C-alpha positions as protocol buffer text, in pm:
chain_id: "A"
residue {
  index: 1
  type: MET
  ca { x: 176 y: -7456 z: 1954 }
}
residue {
  index: 2
  type: ALA
  ca { x: 138 y: -7097 z: 2058 }
}
residue {
  index: 3
  type: ASP
  ca { x: 381 y: -7166 z: 2340 }
}
residue {
  index: 4
  type: LYS
  ca { x: 636 y: -7310 z: 2099 }
}
residue {
  index: 5
  type: ARG
  ca { x: 607 y: -7006 z: 1874 }
}
residue {
  index: 6
  type: GLY
  ca { x: 643 y: -6769 z: 2170 }
}
residue {
  index: 7
  type: THR
  ca { x: 950 y: -6953 z: 2292 }
}
residue {
  index: 8
  type: ALA
  ca { x: 1099 y: -6954 z: 1942 }
}
residue {
  index: 9
  type: MET
  ca { x: 1032 y: -6581 z: 1904 }
}
residue {
  index: 10
  type: ALA
  ca { x: 1196 y: -6508 z: 2238 }
}
residue {
  index: 11
  type: GLY
  ca { x: 1498 y: -6715 z: 2133 }
}
residue {
  index: 12
  type: ASN
  ca { x: 1521 y: -6524 z: 1805 }
}
residue {
  index: 13
  type: GLU
  ca { x: 1513 y: -6192 z: 1994 }
}
residue {
  index: 14
  type: GLN
  ca { x: 1794 y: -6310 z: 2220 }
}
residue {
  index: 15
  type: ASN
  ca { x: 1990 y: -6417 z: 1916 }
}
residue {
  index: 16
  type: ARG
  ca { x: 1931 y: -6076 z: 1756 }
}
residue {
  index: 17
  type: LYS
  ca { x: 2031 y: -5898 z: 2076 }
}
residue {
  index: 18
  type: SER
  ca { x: 2346 y: -6102 z: 2117 }
}
residue {
  index: 19
  type: SER
  ca { x: 2435 y: -6063 z: 1752 }
}
residue {
  index: 20
  type: ASN
  ca { x: 2367 y: -5687 z: 1779 }
}
residue {
  index: 21
  type: GLY
  ca { x: 2592 y: -5674 z: 2085 }
}
residue {
  index: 22
  type: VAL
  ca { x: 2870 y: -5850 z: 1899 }
}
residue {
  index: 23
  type: ALA
  ca { x: 2815 y: -5635 z: 1594 }
}
residue {
  index: 24
  type: SER
  ca { x: 2832 y: -5323 z: 1811 }
}
residue {
  index: 25
  type: ALA
  ca { x: 3162 y: -5432 z: 1962 }
}
residue {
  index: 26
  type: ASN
  ca { x: 3296 y: -5514 z: 1615 }
}
residue {
  index: 27
  type: GLU
  ca { x: 3170 y: -5181 z: 1483 }
}
residue {
  index: 28
  type: GLN
  ca { x: 3335 y: -4993 z: 1769 }
}
residue {
  index: 29
  type: GLU
  ca { x: 3662 y: -5175 z: 1711 }
}
residue {
  index: 30
  type: ALA
  ca { x: 3638 y: -5099 z: 1339 }
}
residue {
  index: 31
  type: VAL
  ca { x: 3576 y: -4729 z: 1415 }
}
residue {
  index: 32
  type: VAL
  ca { x: 3875 y: -4717 z: 1652 }
}
residue {
  index: 33
  type: ASN
  ca { x: 4094 y: -4894 z: 1396 }
}
residue {
  index: 34
  type: SER
  ca { x: 3979 y: -4664 z: 1116 }
}
residue {
  index: 35
  type: GLU
  ca { x: 4044 y: -4357 z: 1334 }
}
residue {
  index: 36
  type: THR
  ca { x: 4392 y: -4486 z: 1413 }
}
residue {
  index: 37
  type: THR
  ca { x: 4452 y: -4555 z: 1047 }
}
residue {
  index: 38
  type: ILE
  ca { x: 4325 y: -4209 z: 952 }
}
residue {
  index: 39
  type: ASP
  ca { x: 4554 y: -4052 z: 1212 }
}
residue {
  index: 40
  type: GLN
  ca { x: 4848 y: -4250 z: 1076 }
}
residue {
  index: 41
  type: VAL
  ca { x: 4771 y: -4146 z: 718 }
}
residue {
  index: 42
  type: ARG
  ca { x: 4725 y: -3786 z: 830 }
}
residue {
  index: 43
  type: ASP
  ca { x: 5060 y: -3799 z: 1007 }
}
residue {
  index: 44
  type: LEU
  ca { x: 5227 y: -3942 z: 698 }
}
residue {
  index: 45
  type: LEU
  ca { x: 5075 y: -3679 z: 471 }
}
residue {
  index: 46
  type: PHE
  ca { x: 5092 y: -3371 z: 691 }
}
residue {
  index: 47
  type: GLY
  ca { x: 5319 y: -3464 z: 983 }
}
residue {
  index: 48
  type: GLY
  ca { x: 5633 y: -3314 z: 830 }
}
residue {
  index: 49
  type: ALA
  ca { x: 5455 y: -2993 z: 742 }
}
residue {
  index: 50
  type: GLN
  ca { x: 5300 y: -2974 z: 1088 }
}
residue {
  index: 51
  type: ARG
  ca { x: 5635 y: -3026 z: 1259 }
}
residue {
  index: 52
  type: SER
  ca { x: 5790 y: -2765 z: 1030 }
}
residue {
  index: 53
  type: ILE
  ca { x: 5515 y: -2516 z: 1113 }
}
residue {
  index: 54
  type: GLU
  ca { x: 5552 y: -2586 z: 1484 }
}
residue {
  index: 55
  type: GLY
  ca { x: 5928 y: -2531 z: 1454 }
}
residue {
  index: 56
  type: SER
  ca { x: 5873 y: -2207 z: 1267 }
}
residue {
  index: 57
  type: LEU
  ca { x: 5623 y: -2090 z: 1528 }
}
residue {
  index: 58
  type: THR
  ca { x: 5867 y: -2172 z: 1807 }
}
residue {
  index: 59
  type: SER
  ca { x: 6140 y: -1982 z: 1625 }
}
residue {
  index: 60
  type: LEU
  ca { x: 5911 y: -1683 z: 1571 }
}
residue {
  index: 61
  type: ARG
  ca { x: 5806 y: -1689 z: 1936 }
}
residue {
  index: 62
  type: GLU
  ca { x: 6172 y: -1683 z: 2044 }
}
residue {
  index: 63
  type: GLU
  ca { x: 6248 y: -1398 z: 1802 }
}
residue {
  index: 64
  type: MET
  ca { x: 5949 y: -1201 z: 1929 }
}
residue {
  index: 65
  type: GLN
  ca { x: 6060 y: -1248 z: 2289 }
}
residue {
  index: 66
  type: ALA
  ca { x: 6411 y: -1131 z: 2201 }
}
residue {
  index: 67
  type: VAL
  ca { x: 6272 y: -824 z: 2022 }
}
residue {
  index: 68
  type: ILE
  ca { x: 6043 y: -749 z: 2315 }
}
residue {
  index: 69
  type: LYS
  ca { x: 6337 y: -767 z: 2556 }
}
residue {
  index: 70
  type: GLN
  ca { x: 6539 y: -539 z: 2330 }
}
residue {
  index: 71
  type: LEU
  ca { x: 6252 y: -290 z: 2305 }
}
residue {
  index: 72
  type: GLN
  ca { x: 6206 y: -297 z: 2682 }
}
residue {
  index: 73
  type: ALA
  ca { x: 6577 y: -225 z: 2731 }
}
residue {
  index: 74
  type: GLU
  ca { x: 6566 y: 61 z: 2479 }
}
residue {
  index: 75
  type: PHE
  ca { x: 6250 y: 198 z: 2639 }
}
residue {
  index: 76
  type: ALA
  ca { x: 6407 y: 186 z: 2985 }
}
residue {
  index: 77
  type: LYS
  ca { x: 6716 y: 365 z: 2849 }
}
residue {
  index: 78
  type: GLU
  ca { x: 6504 y: 634 z: 2681 }
}
residue {
  index: 79
  type: LEU
  ca { x: 6289 y: 675 z: 2991 }
}
residue {
  index: 80
  type: ALA
  ca { x: 6600 y: 721 z: 3205 }
}
residue {
  index: 81
  type: ALA
  ca { x: 6727 y: 984 z: 2957 }
}
residue {
  index: 82
  type: VAL
  ca { x: 6394 y: 1168 z: 2970 }
}
residue {
  index: 83
  type: GLN
  ca { x: 6394 y: 1159 z: 3351 }
}
residue {
  index: 84
  type: ASP
  ca { x: 6750 y: 1295 z: 3359 }
}
residue {
  index: 85
  type: LYS
  ca { x: 6656 y: 1573 z: 3118 }
}
residue {
  index: 86
  type: LEU
  ca { x: 6351 y: 1655 z: 3328 }
}
residue {
  index: 87
  type: GLN
  ca { x: 6562 y: 1678 z: 3644 }
}
residue {
  index: 88
  type: GLN
  ca { x: 6812 y: 1898 z: 3461 }
}
residue {
  index: 89
  type: LEU
  ca { x: 6530 y: 2126 z: 3344 }
}
residue {
  index: 90
  type: GLU
  ca { x: 6394 y: 2143 z: 3698 }
}
residue {
  index: 91
  type: ARG
  ca { x: 6736 y: 2249 z: 3831 }
}
residue {
  index: 92
  type: THR
  ca { x: 6782 y: 2504 z: 3553 }
}
residue {
  index: 93
  type: THR
  ca { x: 6433 y: 2645 z: 3608 }
}
residue {
  index: 94
  type: GLU
  ca { x: 6490 y: 2672 z: 3984 }
}
residue {
  index: 95
  type: GLU
  ca { x: 6826 y: 2846 z: 3926 }
}
residue {
  index: 96
  type: LYS
  ca { x: 6661 y: 3093 z: 3687 }
}
residue {
  index: 97
  type: ARG
  ca { x: 6379 y: 3155 z: 3934 }
}
residue {
  index: 98
  type: LEU
  ca { x: 6627 y: 3228 z: 4215 }
}
residue {
  index: 99
  type: ALA
  ca { x: 6832 y: 3453 z: 3983 }
}
residue {
  index: 100
  type: SER
  ca { x: 6513 y: 3641 z: 3892 }
}
residue {
  index: 101
  type: HIS
  ca { x: 6432 y: 3690 z: 4262 }
}
residue {
  index: 102
  type: ARG
  ca { x: 6784 y: 3825 z: 4322 }
}
residue {
  index: 103
  type: ASP
  ca { x: 6751 y: 4058 z: 4022 }
}
residue {
  index: 104
  type: VAL
  ca { x: 6414 y: 4184 z: 4148 }
}
residue {
  index: 105
  type: GLY
  ca { x: 6565 y: 4233 z: 4498 }
}
residue {
  index: 106
  type: VAL
  ca { x: 6860 y: 4427 z: 4353 }
}
residue {
  index: 107
  type: ALA
  ca { x: 6625 y: 4638 z: 4139 }
}
residue {
  index: 108
  type: ILE
  ca { x: 6409 y: 4717 z: 4444 }
}
residue {
  index: 109
  type: SER
  ca { x: 6718 y: 4812 z: 4646 }
}
residue {
  index: 110
  type: GLU
  ca { x: 6840 y: 5038 z: 4367 }
}
residue {
  index: 111
  type: LEU
  ca { x: 6494 y: 5193 z: 4336 }
}
residue {
  index: 112
  type: GLY
  ca { x: 6485 y: 5250 z: 4713 }
}
residue {
  index: 113
  type: ALA
  ca { x: 6829 y: 5415 z: 4700 }
}
residue {
  index: 114
  type: THR
  ca { x: 6721 y: 5634 z: 4412 }
}
residue {
  index: 115
  type: ILE
  ca { x: 6405 y: 5737 z: 4597 }
}
residue {
  index: 116
  type: SER
  ca { x: 6609 y: 5811 z: 4908 }
}
residue {
  index: 117
  type: LYS
  ca { x: 6843 y: 6032 z: 4708 }
}
residue {
  index: 118
  type: LEU
  ca { x: 6548 y: 6212 z: 4556 }
}
residue {
  index: 119
  type: GLY
  ca { x: 6390 y: 6261 z: 4898 }
}
residue {
  index: 120
  type: SER
  ca { x: 6701 y: 6401 z: 5057 }
}
residue {
  index: 121
  type: GLY
  ca { x: 6765 y: 6621 z: 4757 }
}
residue {
  index: 122
  type: GLY
  ca { x: 6409 y: 6756 z: 4769 }
}
residue {
  index: 123
  type: THR
  ca { x: 6435 y: 6877 z: 5129 }
}
residue {
  index: 124
  type: GLY
  ca { x: 6740 y: 7085 z: 5048 }
}
residue {
  index: 125
  type: ARG
  ca { x: 6565 y: 7290 z: 4785 }
}
């Protein structure tokens, strides 16, 4: 009798295990179906808004890229203007420096001539 009960209990466990296995597969299928259904409902409710937002973001991204290109072009133009001005200032400064050297040379020559005149005039006294 104990053997019959043990065999019956083992059979019940196998039945429970197999029914749990089937229930698990059914539960997993139900979860997948409910997730699919939820995704479909979500798409119906918010899909249009999401696509609209994505379109707006794409449009904004394109506008930003266009503005960035425009700013880069303007910056390059301004940088070129600053570099040209800097080169012009360098040339002007160099010309002024050379003119100053010439003026100093002329002043020294005139001073030397004046000193020479004074020296030759002083010996005749």
